[in-house]
PDB file of N, CA, C and O in Angstrom:
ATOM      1  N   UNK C   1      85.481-165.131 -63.816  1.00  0.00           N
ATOM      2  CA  UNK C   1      86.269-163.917 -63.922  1.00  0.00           C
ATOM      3  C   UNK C   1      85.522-162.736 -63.321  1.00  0.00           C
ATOM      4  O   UNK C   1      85.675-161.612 -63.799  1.00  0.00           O
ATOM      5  N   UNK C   2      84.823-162.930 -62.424  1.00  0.00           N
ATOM      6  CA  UNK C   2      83.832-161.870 -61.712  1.00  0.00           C
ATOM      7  C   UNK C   2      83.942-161.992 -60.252  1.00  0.00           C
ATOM      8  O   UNK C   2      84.352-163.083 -59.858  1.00  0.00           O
ATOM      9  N   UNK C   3      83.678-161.155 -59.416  1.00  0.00           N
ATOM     10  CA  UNK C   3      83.309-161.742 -57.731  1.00  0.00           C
ATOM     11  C   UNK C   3      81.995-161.907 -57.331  1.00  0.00           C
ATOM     12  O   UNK C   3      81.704-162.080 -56.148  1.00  0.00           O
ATOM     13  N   UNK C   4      80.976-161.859 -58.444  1.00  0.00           N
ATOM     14  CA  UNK C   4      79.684-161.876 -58.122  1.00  0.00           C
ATOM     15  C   UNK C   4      79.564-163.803 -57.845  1.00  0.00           C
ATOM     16  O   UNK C   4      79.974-164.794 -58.448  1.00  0.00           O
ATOM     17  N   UNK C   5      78.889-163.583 -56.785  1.00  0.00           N
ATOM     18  CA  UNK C   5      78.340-165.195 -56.217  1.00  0.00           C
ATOM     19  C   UNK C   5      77.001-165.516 -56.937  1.00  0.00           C
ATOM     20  O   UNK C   5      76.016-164.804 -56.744  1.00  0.00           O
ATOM     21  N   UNK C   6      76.970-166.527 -57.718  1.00  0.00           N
ATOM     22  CA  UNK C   6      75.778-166.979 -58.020  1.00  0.00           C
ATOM     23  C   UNK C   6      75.708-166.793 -59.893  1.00  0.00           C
ATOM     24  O   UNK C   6      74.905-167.493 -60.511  1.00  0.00           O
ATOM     25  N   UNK C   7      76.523-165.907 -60.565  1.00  0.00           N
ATOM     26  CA  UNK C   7      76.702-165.692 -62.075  1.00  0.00           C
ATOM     27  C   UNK C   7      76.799-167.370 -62.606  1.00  0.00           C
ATOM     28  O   UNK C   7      76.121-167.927 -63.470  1.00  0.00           O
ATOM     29  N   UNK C   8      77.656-167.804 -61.938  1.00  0.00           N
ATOM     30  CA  UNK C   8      77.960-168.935 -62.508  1.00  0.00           C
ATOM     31  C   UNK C   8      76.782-170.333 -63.001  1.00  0.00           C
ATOM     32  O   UNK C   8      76.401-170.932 -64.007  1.00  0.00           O
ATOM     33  N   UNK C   9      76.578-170.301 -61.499  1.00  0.00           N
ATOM     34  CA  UNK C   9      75.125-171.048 -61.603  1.00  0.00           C
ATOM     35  C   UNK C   9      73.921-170.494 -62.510  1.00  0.00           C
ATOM     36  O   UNK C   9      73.420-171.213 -63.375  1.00  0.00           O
ATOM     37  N   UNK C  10      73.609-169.567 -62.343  1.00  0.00           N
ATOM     38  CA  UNK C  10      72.624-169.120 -63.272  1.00  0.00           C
ATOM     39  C   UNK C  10      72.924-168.999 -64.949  1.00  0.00           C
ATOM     40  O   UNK C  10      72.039-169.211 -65.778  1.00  0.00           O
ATOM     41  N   UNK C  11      73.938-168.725 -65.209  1.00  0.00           N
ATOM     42  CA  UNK C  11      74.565-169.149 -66.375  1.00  0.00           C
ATOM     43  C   UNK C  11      74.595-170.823 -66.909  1.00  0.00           C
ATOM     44  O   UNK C  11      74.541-171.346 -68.023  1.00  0.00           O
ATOM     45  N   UNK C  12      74.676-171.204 -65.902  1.00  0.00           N
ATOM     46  CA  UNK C  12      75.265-173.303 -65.864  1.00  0.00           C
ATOM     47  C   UNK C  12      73.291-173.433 -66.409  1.00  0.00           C
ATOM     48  O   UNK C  12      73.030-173.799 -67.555  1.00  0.00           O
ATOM     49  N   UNK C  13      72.219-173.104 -65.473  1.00  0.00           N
ATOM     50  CA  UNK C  13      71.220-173.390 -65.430  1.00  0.00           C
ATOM     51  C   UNK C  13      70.621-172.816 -66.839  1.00  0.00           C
ATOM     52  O   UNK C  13      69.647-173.507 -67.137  1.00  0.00           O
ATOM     53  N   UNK C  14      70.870-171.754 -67.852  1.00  0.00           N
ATOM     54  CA  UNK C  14      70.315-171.090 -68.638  1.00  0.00           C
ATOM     55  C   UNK C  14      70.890-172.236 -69.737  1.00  0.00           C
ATOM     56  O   UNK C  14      70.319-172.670 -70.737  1.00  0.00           O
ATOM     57  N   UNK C  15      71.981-172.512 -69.297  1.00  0.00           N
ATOM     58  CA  UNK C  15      72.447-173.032 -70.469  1.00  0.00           C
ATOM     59  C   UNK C  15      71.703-174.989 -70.573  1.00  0.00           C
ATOM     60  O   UNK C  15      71.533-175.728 -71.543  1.00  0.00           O
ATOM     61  N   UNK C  16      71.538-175.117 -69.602  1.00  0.00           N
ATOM     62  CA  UNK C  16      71.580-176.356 -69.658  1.00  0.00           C
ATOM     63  C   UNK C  16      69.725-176.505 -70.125  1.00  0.00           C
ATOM     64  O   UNK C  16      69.530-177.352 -70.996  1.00  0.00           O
ATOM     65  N   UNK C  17      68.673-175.892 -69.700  1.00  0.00           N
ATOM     66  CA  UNK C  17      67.593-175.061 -70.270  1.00  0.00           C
ATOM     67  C   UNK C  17      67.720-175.592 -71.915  1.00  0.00           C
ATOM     68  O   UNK C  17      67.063-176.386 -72.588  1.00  0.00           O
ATOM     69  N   UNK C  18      68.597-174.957 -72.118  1.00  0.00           N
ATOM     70  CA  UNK C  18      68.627-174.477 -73.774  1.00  0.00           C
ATOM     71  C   UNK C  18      69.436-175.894 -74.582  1.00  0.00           C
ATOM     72  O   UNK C  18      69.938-175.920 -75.706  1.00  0.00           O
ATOM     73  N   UNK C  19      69.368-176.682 -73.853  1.00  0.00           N
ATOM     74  CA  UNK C  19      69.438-178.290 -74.243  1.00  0.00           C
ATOM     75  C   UNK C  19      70.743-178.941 -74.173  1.00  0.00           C
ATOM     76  O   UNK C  19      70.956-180.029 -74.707  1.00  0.00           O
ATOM     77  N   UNK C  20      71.845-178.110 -73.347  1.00  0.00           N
ATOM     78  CA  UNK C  20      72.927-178.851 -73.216  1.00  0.00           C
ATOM     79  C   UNK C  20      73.531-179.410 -72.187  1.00  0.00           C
ATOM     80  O   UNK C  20      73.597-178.679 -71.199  1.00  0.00           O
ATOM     81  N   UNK C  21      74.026-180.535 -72.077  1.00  0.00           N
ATOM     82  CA  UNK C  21      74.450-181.250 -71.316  1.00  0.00           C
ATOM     83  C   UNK C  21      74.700-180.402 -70.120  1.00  0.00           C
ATOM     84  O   UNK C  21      74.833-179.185 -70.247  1.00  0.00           O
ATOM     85  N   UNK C  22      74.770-181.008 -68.932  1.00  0.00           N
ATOM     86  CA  UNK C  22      74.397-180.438 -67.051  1.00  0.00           C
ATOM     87  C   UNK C  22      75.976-179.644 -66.789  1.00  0.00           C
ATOM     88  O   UNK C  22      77.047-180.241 -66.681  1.00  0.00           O
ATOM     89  N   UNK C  23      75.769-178.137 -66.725  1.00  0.00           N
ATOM     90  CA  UNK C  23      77.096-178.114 -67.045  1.00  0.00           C
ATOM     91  C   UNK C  23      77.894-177.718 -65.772  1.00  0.00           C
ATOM     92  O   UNK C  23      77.152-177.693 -64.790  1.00  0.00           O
ATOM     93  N   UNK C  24      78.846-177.484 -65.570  1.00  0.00           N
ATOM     94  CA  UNK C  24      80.005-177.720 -64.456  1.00  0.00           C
ATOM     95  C   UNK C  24      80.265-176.257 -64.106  1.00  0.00           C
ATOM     96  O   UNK C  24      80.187-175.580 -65.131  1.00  0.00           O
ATOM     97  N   UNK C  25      80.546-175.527 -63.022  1.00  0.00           N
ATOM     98  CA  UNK C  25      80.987-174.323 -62.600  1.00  0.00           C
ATOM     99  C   UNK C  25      81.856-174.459 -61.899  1.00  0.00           C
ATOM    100  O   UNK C  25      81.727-175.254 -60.969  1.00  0.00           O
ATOM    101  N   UNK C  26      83.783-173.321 -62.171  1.00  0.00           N
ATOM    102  CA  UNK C  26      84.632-173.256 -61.490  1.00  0.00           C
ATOM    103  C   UNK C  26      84.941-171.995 -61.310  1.00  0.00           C
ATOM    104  O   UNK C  26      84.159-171.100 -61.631  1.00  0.00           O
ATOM    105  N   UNK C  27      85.870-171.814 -60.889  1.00  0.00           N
ATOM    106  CA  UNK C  27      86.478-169.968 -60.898  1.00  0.00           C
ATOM    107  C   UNK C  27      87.774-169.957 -61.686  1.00  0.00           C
ATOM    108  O   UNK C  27      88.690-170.769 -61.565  1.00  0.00           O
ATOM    109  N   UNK C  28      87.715-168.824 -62.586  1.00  0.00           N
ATOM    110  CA  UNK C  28      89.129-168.624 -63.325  1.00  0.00           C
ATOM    111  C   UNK C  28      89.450-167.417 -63.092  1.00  0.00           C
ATOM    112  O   UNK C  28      88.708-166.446 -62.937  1.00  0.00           O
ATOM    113  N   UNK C  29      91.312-167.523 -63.054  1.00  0.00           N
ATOM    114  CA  UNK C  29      91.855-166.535 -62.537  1.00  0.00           C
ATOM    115  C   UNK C  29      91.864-165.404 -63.399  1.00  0.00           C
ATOM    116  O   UNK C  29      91.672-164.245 -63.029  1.00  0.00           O
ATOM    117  N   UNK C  30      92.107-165.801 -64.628  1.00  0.00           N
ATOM    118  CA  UNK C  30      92.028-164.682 -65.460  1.00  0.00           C
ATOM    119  C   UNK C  30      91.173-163.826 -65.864  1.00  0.00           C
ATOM    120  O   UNK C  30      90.143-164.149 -66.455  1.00  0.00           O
ATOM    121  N   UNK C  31      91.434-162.886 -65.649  1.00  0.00           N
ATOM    122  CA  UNK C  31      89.763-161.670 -65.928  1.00  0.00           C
ATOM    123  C   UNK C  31      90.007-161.267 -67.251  1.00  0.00           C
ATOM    124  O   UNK C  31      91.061-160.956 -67.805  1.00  0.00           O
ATOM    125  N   UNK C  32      88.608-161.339 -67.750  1.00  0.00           N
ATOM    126  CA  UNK C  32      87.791-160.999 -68.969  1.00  0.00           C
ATOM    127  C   UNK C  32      87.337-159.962 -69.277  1.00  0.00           C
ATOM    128  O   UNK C  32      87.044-159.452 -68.196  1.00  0.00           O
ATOM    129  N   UNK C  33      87.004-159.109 -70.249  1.00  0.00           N
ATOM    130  CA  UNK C  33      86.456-157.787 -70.289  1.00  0.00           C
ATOM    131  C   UNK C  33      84.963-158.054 -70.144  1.00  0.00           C
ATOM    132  O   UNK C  33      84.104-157.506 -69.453  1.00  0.00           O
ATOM    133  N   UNK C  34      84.904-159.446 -71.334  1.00  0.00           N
ATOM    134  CA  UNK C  34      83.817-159.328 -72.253  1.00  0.00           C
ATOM    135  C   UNK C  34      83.563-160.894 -71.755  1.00  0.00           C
ATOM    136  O   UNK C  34      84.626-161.416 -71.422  1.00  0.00           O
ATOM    137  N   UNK C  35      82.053-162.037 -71.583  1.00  0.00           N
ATOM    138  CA  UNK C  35      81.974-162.675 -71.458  1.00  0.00           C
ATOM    139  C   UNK C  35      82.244-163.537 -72.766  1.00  0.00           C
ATOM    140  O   UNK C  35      81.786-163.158 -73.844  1.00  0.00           O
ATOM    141  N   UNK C  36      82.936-164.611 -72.666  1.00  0.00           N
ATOM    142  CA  UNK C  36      83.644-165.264 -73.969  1.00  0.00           C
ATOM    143  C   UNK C  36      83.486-166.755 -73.907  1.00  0.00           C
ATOM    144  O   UNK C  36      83.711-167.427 -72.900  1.00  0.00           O
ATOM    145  N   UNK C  37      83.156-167.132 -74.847  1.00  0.00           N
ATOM    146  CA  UNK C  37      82.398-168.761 -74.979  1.00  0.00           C
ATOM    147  C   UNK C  37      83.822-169.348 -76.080  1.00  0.00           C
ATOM    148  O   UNK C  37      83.966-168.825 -77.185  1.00  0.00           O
ATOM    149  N   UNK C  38      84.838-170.533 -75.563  1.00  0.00           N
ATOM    150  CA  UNK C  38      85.614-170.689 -76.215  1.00  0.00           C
ATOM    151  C   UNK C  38      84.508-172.426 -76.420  1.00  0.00           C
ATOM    152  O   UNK C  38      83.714-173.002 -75.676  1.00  0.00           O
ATOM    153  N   UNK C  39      85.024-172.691 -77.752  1.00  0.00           N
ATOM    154  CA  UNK C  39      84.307-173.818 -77.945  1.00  0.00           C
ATOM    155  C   UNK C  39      85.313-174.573 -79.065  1.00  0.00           C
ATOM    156  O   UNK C  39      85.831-174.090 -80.072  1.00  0.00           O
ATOM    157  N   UNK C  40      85.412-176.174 -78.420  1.00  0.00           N
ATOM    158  CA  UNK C  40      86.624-176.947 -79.425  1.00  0.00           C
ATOM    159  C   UNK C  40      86.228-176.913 -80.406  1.00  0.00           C
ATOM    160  O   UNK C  40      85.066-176.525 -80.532  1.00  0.00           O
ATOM    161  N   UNK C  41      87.167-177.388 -81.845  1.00  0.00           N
ATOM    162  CA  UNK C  41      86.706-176.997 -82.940  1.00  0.00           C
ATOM    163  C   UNK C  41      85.880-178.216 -83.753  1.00  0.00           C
ATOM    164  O   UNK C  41      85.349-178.181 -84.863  1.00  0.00           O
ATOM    165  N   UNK C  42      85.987-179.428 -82.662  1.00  0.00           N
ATOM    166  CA  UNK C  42      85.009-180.166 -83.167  1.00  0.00           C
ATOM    167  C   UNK C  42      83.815-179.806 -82.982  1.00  0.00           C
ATOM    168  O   UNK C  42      83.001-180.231 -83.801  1.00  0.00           O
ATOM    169  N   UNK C  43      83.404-179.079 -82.068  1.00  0.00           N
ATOM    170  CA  UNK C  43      82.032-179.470 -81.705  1.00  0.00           C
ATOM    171  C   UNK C  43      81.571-177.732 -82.362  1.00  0.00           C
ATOM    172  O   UNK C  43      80.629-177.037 -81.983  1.00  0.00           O
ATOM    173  N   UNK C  44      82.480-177.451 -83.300  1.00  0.00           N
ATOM    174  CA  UNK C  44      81.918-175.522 -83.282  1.00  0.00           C
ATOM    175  C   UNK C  44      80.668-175.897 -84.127  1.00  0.00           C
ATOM    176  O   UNK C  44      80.644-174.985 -84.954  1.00  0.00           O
ATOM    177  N   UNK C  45      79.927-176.473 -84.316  1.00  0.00           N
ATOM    178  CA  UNK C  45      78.927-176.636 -84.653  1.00  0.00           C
ATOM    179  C   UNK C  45      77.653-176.151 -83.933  1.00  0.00           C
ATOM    180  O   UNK C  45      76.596-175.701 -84.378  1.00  0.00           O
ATOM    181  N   UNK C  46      78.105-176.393 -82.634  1.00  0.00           N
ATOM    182  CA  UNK C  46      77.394-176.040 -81.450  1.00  0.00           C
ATOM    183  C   UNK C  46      77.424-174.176 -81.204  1.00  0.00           C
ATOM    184  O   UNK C  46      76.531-173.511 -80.679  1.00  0.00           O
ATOM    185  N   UNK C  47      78.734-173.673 -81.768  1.00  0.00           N
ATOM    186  CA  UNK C  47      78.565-171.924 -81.780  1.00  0.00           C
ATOM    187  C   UNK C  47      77.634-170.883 -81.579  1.00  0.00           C
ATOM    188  O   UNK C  47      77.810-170.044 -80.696  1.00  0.00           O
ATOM    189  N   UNK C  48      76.261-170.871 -82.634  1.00  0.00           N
ATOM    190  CA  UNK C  48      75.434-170.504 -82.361  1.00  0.00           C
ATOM    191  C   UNK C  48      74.209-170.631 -81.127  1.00  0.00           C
ATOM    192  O   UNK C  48      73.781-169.786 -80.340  1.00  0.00           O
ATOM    193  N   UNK C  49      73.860-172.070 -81.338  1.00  0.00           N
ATOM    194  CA  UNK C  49      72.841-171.947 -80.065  1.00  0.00           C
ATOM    195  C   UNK C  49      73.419-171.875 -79.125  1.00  0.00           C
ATOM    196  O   UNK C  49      72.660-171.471 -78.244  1.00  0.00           O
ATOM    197  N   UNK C  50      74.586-172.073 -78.688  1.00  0.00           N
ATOM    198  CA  UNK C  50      75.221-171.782 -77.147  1.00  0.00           C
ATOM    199  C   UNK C  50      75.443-170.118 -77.236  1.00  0.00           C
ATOM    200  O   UNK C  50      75.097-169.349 -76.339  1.00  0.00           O
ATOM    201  N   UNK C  51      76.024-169.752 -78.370  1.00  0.00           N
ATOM    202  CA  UNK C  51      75.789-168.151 -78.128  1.00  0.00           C
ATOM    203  C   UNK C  51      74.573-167.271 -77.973  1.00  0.00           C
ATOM    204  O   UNK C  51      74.538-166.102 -77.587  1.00  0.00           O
ATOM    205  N   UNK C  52      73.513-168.111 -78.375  1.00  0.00           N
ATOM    206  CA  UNK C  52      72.402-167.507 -77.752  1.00  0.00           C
ATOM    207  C   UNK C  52      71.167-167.533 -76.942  1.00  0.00           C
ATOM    208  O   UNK C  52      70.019-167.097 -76.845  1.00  0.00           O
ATOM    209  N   UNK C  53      72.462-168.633 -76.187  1.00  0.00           N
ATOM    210  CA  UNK C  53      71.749-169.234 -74.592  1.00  0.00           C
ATOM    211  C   UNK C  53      72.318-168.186 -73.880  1.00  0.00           C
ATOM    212  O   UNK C  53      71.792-167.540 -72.974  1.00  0.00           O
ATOM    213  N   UNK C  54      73.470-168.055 -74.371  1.00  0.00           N
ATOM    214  CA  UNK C  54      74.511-166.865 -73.116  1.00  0.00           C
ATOM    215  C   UNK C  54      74.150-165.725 -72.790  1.00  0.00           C
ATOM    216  O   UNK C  54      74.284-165.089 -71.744  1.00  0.00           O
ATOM    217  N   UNK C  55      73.325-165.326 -74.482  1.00  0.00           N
ATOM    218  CA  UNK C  55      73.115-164.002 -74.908  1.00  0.00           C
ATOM    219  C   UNK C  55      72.060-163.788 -74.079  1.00  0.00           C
ATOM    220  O   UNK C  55      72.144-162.678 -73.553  1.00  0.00           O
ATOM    221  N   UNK C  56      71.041-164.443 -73.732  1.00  0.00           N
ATOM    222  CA  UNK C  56      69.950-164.120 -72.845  1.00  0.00           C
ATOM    223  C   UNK C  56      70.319-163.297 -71.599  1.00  0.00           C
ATOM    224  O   UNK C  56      69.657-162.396 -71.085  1.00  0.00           O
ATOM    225  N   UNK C  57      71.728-163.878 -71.149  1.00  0.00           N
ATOM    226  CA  UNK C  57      72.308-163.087 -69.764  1.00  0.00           C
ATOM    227  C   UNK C  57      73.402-162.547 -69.728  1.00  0.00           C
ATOM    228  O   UNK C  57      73.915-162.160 -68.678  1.00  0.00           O
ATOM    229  N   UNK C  58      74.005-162.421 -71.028  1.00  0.00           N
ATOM    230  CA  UNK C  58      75.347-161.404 -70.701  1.00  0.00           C
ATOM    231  C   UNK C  58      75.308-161.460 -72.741  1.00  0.00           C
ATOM    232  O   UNK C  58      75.845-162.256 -73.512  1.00  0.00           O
ATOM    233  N   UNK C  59      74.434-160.246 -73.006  1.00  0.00           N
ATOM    234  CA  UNK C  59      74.165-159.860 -74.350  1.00  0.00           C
ATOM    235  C   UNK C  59      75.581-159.571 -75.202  1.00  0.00           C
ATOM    236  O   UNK C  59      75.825-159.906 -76.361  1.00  0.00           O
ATOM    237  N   UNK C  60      76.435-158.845 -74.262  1.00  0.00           N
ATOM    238  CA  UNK C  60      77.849-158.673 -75.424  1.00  0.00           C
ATOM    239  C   UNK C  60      79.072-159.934 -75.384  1.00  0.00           C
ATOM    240  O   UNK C  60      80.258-159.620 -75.472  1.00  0.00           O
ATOM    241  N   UNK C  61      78.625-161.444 -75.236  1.00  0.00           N
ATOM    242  CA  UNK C  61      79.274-162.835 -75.437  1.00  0.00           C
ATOM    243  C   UNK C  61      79.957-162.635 -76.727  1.00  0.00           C
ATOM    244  O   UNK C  61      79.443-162.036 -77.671  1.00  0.00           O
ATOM    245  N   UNK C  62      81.221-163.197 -76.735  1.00  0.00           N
ATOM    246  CA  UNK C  62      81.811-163.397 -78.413  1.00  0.00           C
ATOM    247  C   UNK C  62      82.220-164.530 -78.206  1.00  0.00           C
ATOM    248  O   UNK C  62      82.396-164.981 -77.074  1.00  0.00           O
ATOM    249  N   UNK C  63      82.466-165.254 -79.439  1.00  0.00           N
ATOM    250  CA  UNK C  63      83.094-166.539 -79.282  1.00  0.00           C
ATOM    251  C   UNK C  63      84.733-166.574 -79.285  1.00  0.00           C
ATOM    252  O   UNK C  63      84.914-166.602 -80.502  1.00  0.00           O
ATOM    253  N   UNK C  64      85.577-166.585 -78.911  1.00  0.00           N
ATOM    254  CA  UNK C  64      87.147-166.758 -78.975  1.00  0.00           C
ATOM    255  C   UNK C  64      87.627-168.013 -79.572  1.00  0.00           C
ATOM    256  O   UNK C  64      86.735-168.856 -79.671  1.00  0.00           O
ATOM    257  N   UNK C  65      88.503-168.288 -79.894  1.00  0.00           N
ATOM    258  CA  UNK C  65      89.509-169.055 -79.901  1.00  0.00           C
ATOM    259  C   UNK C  65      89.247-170.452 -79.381  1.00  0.00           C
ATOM    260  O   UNK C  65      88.906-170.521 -78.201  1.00  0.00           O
ATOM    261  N   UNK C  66      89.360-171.679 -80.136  1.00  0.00           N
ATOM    262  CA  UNK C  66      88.956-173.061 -79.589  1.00  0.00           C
ATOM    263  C   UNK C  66      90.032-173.430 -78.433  1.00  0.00           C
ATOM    264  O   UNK C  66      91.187-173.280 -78.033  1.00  0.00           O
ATOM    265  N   UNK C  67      88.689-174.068 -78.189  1.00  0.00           N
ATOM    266  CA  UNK C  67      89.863-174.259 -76.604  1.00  0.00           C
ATOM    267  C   UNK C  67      90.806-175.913 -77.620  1.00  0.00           C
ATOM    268  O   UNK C  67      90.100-176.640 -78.319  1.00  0.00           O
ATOM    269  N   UNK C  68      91.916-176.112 -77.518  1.00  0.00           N
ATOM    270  CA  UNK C  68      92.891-177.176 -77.463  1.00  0.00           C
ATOM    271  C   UNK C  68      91.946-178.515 -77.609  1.00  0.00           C
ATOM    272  O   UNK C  68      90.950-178.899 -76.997  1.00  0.00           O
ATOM    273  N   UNK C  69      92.650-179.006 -78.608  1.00  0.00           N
ATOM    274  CA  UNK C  69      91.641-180.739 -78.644  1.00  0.00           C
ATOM    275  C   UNK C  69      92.428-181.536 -77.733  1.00  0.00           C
ATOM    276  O   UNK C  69      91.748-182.560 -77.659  1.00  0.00           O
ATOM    277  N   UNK C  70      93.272-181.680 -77.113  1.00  0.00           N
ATOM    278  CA  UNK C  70      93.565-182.103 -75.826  1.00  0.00           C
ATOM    279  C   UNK C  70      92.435-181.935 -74.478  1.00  0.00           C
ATOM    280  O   UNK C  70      92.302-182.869 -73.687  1.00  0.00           O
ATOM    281  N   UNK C  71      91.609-180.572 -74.315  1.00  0.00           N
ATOM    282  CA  UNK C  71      91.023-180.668 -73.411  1.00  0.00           C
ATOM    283  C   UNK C  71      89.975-181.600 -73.290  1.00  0.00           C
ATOM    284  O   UNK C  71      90.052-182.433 -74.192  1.00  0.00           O
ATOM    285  N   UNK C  72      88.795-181.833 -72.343  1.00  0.00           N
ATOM    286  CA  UNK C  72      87.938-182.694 -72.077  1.00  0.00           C
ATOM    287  C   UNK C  72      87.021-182.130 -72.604  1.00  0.00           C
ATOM    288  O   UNK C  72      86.248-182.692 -73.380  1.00  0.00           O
ATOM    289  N   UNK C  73      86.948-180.825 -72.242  1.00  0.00           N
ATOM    290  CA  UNK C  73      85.860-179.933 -72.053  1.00  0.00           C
ATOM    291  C   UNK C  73      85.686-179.806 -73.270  1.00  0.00           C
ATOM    292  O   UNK C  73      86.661-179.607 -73.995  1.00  0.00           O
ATOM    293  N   UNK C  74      84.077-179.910 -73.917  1.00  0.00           N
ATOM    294  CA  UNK C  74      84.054-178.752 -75.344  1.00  0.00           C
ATOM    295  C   UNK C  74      83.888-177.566 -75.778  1.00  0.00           C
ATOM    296  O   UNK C  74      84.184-177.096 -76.876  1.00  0.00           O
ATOM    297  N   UNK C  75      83.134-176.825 -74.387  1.00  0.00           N
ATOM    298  CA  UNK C  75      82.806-175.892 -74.710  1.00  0.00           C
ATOM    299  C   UNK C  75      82.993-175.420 -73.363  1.00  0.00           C
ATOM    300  O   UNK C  75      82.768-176.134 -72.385  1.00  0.00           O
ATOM    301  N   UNK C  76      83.584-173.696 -73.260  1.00  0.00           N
ATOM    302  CA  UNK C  76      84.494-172.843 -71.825  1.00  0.00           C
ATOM    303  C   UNK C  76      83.499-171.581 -71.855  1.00  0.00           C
ATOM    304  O   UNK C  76      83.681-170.787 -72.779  1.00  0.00           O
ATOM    305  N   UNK C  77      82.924-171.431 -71.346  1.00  0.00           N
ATOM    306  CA  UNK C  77      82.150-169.694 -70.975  1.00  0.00           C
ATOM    307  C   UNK C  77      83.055-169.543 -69.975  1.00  0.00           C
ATOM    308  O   UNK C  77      83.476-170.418 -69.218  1.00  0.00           O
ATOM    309  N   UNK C  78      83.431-167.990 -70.019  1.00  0.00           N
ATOM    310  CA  UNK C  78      84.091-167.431 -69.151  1.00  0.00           C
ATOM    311  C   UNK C  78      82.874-166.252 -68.889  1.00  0.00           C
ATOM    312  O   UNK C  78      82.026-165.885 -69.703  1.00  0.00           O
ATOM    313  N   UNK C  79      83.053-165.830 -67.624  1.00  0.00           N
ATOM    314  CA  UNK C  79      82.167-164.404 -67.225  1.00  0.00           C
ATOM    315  C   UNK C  79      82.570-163.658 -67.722  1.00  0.00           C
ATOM    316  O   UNK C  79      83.632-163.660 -67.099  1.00  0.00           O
ATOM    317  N   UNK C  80      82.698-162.795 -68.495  1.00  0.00           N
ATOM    318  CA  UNK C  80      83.332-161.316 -68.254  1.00  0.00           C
ATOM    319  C   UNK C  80      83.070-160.266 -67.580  1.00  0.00           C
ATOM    320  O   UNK C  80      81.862-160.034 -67.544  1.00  0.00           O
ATOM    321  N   UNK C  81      83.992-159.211 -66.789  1.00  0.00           N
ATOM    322  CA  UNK C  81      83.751-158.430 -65.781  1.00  0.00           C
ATOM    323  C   UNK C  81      82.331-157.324 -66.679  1.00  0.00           C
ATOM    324  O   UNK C  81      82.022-156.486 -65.833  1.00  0.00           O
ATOM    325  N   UNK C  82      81.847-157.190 -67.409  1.00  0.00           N
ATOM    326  CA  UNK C  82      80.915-156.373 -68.070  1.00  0.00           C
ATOM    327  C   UNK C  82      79.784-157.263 -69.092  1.00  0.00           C
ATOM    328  O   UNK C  82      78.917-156.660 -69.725  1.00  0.00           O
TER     329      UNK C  82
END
């Protein structure tokens, strides 16, 4: 949710650092204010230390809303534009 080149990766790399699985970078259309970590509600266990892998590089992260137990994914960082 940014046009900065390279957020993504460095985010993917901080996180994966901080002991989680090798993680994947795409672009989403929808823009964000605030960088937002949606995480399924199985795995919200995981909430904290992923929020403060994020926090290292984009300090005002909140957690939102689980992403759908249909998805694959467990856990969604979005950039936010700030």
């Amino acid at each position: 949710s940014t046009p900065t080149t390279g957020l993504a990766s460095a985010l993917a790399k901080k996180v994966t650092e901080a002991g989680f699985s090798e993680a994947k970078t795409g672009n989403q259309k929808t823009k964000l204010a605030t960088t937002t970590i949606y995480i399924k509600e199985t795995k919200k266990d995981f909430g904290l230390s992923i929020k403060e892998a994020v926090h290292t590089l984009y300090p005002s992260v909140v957690i939102g809303t689980t992403t759908p137990k249909e998805t694959e994914t467990d856990i969604i960082i979005i950039i936010g534009e700030h």
